[in-house]
PDB file of C-alpha atoms in Angstrom:
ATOM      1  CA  UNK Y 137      16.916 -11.318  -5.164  1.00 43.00           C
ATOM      2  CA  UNK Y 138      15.734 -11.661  -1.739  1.00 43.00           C
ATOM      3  CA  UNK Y 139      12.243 -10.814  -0.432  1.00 40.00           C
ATOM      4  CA  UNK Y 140      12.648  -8.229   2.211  1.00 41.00           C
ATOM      5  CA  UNK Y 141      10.145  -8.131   5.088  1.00 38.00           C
ATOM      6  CA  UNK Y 142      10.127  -5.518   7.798  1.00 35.00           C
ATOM      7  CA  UNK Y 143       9.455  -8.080  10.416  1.00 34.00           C
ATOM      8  CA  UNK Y 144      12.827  -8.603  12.646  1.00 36.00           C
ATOM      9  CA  UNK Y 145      13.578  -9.470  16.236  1.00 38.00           C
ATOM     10  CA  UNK Y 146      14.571  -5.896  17.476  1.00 40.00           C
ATOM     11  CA  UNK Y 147      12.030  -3.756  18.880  1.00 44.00           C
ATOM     12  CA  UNK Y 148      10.457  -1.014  16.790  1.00 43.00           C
ATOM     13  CA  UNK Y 149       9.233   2.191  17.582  1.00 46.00           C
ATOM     14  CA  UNK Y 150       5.733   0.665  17.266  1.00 45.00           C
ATOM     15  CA  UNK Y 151       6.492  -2.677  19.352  1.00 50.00           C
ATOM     16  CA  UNK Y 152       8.162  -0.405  22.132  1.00 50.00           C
ATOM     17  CA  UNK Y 153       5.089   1.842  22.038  1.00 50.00           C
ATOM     18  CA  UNK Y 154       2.359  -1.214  22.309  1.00 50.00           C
ATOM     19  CA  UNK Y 155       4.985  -2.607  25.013  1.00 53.00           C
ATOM     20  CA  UNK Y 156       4.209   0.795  27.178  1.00 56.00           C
ATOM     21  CA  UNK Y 157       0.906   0.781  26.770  1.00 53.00           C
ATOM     22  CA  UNK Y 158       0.324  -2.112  28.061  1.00 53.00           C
ATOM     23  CA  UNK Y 159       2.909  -1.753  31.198  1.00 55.00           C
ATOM     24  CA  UNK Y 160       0.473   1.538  32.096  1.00 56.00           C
ATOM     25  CA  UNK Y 161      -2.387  -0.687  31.569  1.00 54.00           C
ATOM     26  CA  UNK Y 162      -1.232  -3.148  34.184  1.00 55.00           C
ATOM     27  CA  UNK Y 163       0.342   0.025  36.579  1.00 59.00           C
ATOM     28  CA  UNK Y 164      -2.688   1.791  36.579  1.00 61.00           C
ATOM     29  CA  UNK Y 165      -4.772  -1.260  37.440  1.00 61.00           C
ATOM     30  CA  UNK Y 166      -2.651  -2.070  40.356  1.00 68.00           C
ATOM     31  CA  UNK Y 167      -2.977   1.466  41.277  1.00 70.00           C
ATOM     32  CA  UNK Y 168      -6.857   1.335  41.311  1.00 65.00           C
ATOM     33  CA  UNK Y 169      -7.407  -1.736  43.396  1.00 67.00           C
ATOM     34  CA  UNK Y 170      -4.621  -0.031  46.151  1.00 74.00           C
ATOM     35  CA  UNK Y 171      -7.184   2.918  45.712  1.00 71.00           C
ATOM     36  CA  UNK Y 172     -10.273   0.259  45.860  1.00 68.00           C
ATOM     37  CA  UNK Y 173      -8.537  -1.161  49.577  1.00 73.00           C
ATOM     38  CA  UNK Y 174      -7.649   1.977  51.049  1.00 74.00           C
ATOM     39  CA  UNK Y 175     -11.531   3.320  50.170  1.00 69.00           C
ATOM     40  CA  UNK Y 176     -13.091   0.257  51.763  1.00 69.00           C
ATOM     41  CA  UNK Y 177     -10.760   0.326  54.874  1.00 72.00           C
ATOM     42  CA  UNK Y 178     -11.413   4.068  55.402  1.00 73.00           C
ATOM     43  CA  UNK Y 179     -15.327   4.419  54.459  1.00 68.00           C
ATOM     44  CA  UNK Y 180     -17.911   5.908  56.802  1.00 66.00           C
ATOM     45  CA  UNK Y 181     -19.036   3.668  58.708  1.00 68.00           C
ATOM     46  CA  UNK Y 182     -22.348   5.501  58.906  1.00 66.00           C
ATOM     47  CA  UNK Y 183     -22.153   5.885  54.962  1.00 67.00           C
ATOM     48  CA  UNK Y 184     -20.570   3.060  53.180  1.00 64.00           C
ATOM     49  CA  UNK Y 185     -19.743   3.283  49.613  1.00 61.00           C
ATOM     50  CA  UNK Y 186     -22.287   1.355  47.633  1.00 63.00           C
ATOM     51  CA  UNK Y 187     -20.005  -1.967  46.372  1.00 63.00           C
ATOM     52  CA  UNK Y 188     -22.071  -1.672  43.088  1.00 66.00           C
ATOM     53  CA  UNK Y 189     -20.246   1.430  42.390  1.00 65.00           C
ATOM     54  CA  UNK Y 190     -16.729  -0.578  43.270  1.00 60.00           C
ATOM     55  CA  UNK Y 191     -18.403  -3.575  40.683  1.00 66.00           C
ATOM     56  CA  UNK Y 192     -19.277  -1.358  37.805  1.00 70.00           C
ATOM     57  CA  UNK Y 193     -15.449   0.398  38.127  1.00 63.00           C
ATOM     58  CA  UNK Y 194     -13.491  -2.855  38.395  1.00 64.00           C
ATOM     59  CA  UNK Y 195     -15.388  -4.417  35.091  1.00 67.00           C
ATOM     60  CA  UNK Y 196     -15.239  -1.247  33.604  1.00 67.00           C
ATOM     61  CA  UNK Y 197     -11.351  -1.014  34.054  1.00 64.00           C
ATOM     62  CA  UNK Y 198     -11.001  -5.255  33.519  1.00 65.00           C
ATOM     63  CA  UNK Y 199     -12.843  -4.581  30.182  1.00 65.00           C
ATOM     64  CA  UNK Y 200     -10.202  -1.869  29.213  1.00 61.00           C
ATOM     65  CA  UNK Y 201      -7.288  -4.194  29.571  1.00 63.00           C
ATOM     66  CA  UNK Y 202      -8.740  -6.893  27.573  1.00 67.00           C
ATOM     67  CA  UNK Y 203      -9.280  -5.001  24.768  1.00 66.00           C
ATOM     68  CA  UNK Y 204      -5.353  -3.997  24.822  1.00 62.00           C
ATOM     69  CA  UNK Y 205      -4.972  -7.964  24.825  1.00 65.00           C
ATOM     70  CA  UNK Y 206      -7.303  -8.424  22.141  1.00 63.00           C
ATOM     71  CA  UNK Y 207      -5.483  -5.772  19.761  1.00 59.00           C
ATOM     72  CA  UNK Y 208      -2.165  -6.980  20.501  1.00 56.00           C
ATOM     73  CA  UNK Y 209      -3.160 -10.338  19.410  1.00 56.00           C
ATOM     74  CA  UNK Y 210      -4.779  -9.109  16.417  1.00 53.00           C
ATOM     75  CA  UNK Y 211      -1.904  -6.929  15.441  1.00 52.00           C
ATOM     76  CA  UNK Y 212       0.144 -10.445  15.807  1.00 48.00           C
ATOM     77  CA  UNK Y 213      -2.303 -12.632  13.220  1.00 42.00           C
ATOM     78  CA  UNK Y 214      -2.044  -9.434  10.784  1.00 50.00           C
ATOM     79  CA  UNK Y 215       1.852 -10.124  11.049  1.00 49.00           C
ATOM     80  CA  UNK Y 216       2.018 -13.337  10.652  1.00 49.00           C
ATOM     81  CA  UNK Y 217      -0.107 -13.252   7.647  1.00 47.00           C
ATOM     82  CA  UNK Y 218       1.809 -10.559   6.124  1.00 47.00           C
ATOM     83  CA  UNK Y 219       5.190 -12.665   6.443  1.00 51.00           C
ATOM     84  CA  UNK Y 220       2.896 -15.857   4.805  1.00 56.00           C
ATOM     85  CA  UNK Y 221       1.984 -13.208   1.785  1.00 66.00           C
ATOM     86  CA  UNK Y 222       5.969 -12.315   1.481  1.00 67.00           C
ATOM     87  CA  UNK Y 223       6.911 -16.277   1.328  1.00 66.00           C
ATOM     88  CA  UNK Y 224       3.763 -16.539  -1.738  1.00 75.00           C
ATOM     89  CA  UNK Y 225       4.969 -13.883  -3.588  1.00 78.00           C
ATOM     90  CA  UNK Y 226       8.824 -14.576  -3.875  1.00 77.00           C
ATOM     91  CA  UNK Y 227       7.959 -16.026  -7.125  1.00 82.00           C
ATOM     92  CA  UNK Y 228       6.584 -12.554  -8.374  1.00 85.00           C
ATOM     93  CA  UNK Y 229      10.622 -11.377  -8.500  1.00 88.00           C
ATOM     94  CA  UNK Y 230      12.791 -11.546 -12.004  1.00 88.00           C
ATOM     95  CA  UNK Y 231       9.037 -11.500 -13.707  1.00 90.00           C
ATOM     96  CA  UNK Y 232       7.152  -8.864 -15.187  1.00 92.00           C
ATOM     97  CA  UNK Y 233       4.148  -6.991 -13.659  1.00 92.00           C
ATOM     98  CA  UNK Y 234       0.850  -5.385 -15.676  1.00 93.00           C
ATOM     99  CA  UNK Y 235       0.629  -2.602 -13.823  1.00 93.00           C
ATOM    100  CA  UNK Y 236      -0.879   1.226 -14.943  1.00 95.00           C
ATOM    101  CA  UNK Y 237       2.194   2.904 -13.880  1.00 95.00           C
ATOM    102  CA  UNK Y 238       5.731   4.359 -15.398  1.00 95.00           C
ATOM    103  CA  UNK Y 239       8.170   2.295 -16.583  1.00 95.00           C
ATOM    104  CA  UNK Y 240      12.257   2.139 -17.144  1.00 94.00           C
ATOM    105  CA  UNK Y 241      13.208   3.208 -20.615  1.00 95.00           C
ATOM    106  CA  UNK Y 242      16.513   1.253 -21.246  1.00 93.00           C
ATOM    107  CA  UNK Y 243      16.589   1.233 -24.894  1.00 93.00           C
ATOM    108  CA  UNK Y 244      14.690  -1.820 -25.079  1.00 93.00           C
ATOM    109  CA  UNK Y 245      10.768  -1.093 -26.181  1.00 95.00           C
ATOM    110  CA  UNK Y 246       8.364  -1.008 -23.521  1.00 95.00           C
ATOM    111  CA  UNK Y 247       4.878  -2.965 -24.123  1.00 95.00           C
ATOM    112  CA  UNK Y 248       1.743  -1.083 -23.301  1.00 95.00           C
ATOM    113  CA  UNK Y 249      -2.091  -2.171 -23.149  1.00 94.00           C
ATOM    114  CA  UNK Y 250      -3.576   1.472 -24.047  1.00 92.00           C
ATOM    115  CA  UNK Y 251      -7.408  -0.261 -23.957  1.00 88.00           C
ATOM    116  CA  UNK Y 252      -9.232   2.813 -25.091  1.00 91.00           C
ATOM    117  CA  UNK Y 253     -13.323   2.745 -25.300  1.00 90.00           C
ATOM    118  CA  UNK Y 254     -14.776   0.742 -28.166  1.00 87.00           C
ATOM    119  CA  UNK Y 255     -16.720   3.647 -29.957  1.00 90.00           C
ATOM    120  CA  UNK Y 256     -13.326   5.494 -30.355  1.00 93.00           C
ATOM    121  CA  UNK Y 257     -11.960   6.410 -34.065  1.00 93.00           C
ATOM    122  CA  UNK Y 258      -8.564   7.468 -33.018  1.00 94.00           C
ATOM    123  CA  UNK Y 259      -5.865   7.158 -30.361  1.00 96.00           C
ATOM    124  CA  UNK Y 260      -3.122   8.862 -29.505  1.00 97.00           C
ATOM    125  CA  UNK Y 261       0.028   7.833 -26.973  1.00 97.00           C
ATOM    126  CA  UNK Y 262       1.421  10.712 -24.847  1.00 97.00           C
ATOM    127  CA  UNK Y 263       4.629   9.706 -23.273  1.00 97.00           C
ATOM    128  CA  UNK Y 264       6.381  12.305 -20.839  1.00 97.00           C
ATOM    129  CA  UNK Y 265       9.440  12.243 -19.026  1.00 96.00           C
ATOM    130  CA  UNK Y 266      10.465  11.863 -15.241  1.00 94.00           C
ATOM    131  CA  UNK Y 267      10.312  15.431 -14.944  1.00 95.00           C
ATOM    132  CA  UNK Y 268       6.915  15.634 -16.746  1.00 95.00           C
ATOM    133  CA  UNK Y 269       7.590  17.340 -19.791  1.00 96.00           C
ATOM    134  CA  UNK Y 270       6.091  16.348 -22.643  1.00 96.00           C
ATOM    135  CA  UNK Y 271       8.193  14.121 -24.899  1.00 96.00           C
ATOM    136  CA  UNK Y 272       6.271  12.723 -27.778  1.00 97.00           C
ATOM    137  CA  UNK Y 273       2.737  12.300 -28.642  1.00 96.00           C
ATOM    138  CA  UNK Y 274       1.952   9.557 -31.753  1.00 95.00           C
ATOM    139  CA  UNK Y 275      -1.098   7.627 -33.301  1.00 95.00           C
ATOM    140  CA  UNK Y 276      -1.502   4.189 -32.184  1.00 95.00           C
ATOM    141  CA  UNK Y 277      -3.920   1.925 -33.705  1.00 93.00           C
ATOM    142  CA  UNK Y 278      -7.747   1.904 -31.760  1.00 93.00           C
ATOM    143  CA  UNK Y 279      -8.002  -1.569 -29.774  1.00 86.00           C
ATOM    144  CA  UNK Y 280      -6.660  -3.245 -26.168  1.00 83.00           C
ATOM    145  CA  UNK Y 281      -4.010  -5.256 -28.663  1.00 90.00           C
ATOM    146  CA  UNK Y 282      -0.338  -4.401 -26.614  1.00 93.00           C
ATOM    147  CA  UNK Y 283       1.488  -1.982 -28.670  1.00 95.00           C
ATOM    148  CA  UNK Y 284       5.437  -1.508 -28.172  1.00 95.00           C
ATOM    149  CA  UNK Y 285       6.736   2.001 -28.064  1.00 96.00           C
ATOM    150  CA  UNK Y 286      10.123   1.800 -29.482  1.00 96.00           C
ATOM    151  CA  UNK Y 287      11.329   5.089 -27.257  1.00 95.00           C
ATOM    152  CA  UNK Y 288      12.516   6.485 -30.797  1.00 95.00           C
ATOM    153  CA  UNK Y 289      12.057  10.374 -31.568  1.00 93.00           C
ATOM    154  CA  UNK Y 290      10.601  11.611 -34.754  1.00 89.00           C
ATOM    155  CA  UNK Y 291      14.007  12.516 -35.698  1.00 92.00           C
ATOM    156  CA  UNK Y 292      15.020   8.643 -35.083  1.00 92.00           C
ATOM    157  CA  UNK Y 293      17.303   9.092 -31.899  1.00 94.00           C
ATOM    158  CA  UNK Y 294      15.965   7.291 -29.243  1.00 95.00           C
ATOM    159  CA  UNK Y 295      15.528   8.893 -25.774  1.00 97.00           C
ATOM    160  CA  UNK Y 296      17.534   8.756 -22.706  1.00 96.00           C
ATOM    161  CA  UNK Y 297      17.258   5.753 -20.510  1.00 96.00           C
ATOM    162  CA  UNK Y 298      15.187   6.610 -17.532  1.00 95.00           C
ATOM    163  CA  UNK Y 299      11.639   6.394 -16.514  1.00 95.00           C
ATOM    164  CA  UNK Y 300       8.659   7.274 -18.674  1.00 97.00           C
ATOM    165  CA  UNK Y 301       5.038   8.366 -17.875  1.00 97.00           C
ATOM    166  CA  UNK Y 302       2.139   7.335 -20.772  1.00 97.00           C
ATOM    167  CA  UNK Y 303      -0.884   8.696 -21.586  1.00 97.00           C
ATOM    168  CA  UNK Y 304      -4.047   7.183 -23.751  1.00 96.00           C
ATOM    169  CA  UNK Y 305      -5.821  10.120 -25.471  1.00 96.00           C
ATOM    170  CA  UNK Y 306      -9.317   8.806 -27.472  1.00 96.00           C
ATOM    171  CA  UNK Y 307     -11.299  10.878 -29.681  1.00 96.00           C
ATOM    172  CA  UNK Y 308     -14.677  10.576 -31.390  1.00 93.00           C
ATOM    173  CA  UNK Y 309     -15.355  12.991 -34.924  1.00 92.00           C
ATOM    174  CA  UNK Y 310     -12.331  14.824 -33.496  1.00 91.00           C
ATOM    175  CA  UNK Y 311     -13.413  15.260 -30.074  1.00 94.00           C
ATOM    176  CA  UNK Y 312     -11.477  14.151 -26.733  1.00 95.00           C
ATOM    177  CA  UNK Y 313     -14.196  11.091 -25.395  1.00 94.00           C
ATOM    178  CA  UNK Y 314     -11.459   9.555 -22.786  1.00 94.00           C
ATOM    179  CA  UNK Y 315      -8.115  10.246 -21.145  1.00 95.00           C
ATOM    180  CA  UNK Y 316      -6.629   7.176 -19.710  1.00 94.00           C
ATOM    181  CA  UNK Y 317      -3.471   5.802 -18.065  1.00 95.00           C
ATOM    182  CA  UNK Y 318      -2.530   2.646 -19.916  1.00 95.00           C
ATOM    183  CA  UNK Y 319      -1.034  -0.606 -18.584  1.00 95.00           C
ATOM    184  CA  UNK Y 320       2.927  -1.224 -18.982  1.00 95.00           C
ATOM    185  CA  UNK Y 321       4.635  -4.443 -18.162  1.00 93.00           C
ATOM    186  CA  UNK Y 322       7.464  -3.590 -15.409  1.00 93.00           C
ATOM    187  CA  UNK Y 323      10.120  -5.724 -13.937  1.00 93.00           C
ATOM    188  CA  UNK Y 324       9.348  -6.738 -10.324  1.00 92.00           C
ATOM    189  CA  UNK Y 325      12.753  -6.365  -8.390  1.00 92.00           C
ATOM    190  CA  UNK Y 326      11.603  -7.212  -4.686  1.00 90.00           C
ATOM    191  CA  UNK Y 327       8.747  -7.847  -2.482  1.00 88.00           C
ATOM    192  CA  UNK Y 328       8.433  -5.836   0.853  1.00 86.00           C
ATOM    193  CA  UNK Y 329       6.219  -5.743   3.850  1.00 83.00           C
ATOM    194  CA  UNK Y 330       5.768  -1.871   5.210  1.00 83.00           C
ATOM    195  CA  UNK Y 331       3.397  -0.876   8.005  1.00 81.00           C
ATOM    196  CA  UNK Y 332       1.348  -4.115   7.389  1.00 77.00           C
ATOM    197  CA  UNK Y 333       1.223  -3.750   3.617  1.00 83.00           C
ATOM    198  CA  UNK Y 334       2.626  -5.972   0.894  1.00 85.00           C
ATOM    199  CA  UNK Y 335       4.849  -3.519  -1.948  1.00 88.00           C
ATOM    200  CA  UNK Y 336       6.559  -4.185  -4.863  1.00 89.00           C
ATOM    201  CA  UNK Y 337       9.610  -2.448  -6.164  1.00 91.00           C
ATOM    202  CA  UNK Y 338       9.836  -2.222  -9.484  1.00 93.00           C
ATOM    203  CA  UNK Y 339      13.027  -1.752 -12.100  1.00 91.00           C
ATOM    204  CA  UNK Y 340      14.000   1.446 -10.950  1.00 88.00           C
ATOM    205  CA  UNK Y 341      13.359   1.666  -7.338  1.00 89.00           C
ATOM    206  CA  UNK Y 342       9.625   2.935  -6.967  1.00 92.00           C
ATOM    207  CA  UNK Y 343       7.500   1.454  -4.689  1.00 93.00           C
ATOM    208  CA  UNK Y 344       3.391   0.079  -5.307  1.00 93.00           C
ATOM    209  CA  UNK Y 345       0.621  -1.802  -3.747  1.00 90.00           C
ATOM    210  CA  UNK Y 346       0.867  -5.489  -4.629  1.00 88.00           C
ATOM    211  CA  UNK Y 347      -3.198  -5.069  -5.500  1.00 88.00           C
ATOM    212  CA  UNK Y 348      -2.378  -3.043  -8.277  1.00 91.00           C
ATOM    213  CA  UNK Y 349      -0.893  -5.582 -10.190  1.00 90.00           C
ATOM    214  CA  UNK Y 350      -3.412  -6.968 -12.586  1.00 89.00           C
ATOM    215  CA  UNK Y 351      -1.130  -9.624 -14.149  1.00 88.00           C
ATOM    216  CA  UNK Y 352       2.115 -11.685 -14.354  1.00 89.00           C
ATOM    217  CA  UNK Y 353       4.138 -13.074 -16.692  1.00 89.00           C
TER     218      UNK Y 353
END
């Protein structure tokens, strides 16, 4: 599949916007040194305008429109090394993410890395549904060893495809000690650039920050 970057040729909103700004920048700049000429050419003769004063409001005004210069070229490096991130992480599509969020139930088990705290006794997995009901809640063994939930019901039908929440529950002489979202491995379908930031979309069309993945395979 192909990477999808939000860079393109046509103007956006935002390049339109930095493409005013600067236009004023250079109108109003004009417009001051016309105001500068017509000051000097009609001072008091008997009370000239101090030309420190004219100084301190042309560097002031210079200084203004360089920094519009400056962030336009800034916003340009952070562009080009978003598109140079895209081109890295082509690879990352067709391959599976480790990544704490839902994943896409398809009958096929899902693998998750529950990792509870060492001094625990007993886990359980809490798995809900896309609309965030509560669908099953099992013992799984104490440890950060994967563990594959199966998506099978108590009464041994499996569930309906579709996306799954899970939920690490720890306990200590019976006692709740940590409540943890646990890693799932998730198909990476695409790469995108958005606003500057790199996302990838998962199997099943949601959207994360490429820092949350933690591993590949």
């Amino acid at each position: 599949m192909d990477v999808t970057s939000t860079l393109s040729a046509t103007n956006t909103p935002t390049d339109t916007k930095k493409a005013s700004e600067a236009g004023a920048i250079s109108a109003d700049f004009e417009t001051f040194l016309k105001m500068l000429t017509a000051q000097m050419k009609n001072q008091d003769p008997l009370n000239p305008l101090d030309s420190q004063d004219f100084a301190t409001q042309l560097a002031t005004f210079s200084g203004v429109e360089q920094q519009v210069r400056t962030n336009d070229l800034l916003t340009g490096l952070q562009s080009q090394f978003t598109s140079s991130n895209l081109g890295e992480m082509a690879g990352w599509v067709g391959m599976q993410a480790r990544m704490a969020v839902p994943a896409q139930f398809t009958g096929t088990p899902i693998e998750i890395v529950p990792n509870p705290p060492v001094f625990a006794d007993r886990t359980e997995l809490v798995v809900w549904d896309s609309s965030g009901t509560e669908r099953q809640r099992i013992a799984i063994p104490v440890g950060d060893d994967p563990y594959q939930w199966a998506g099978v019901a108590s009464n041994g039908q499996p569930f309906p495809d579709g996306e799954y929440s899970f939920g690490v529950v720890a306990y200590a002489n019976d006692e709740i000690i940590d409540e943890s979202v646990p890693e799932t491995f998730v198909r990476v379908t695409e790469v995108r650039a958005i606003d500057g930031e790199t996302l990838v979309a998962v199997e099943g069309g949601a959207l994360y920050p490429a820092n949350m993945v933690a591993g590949l395979r």
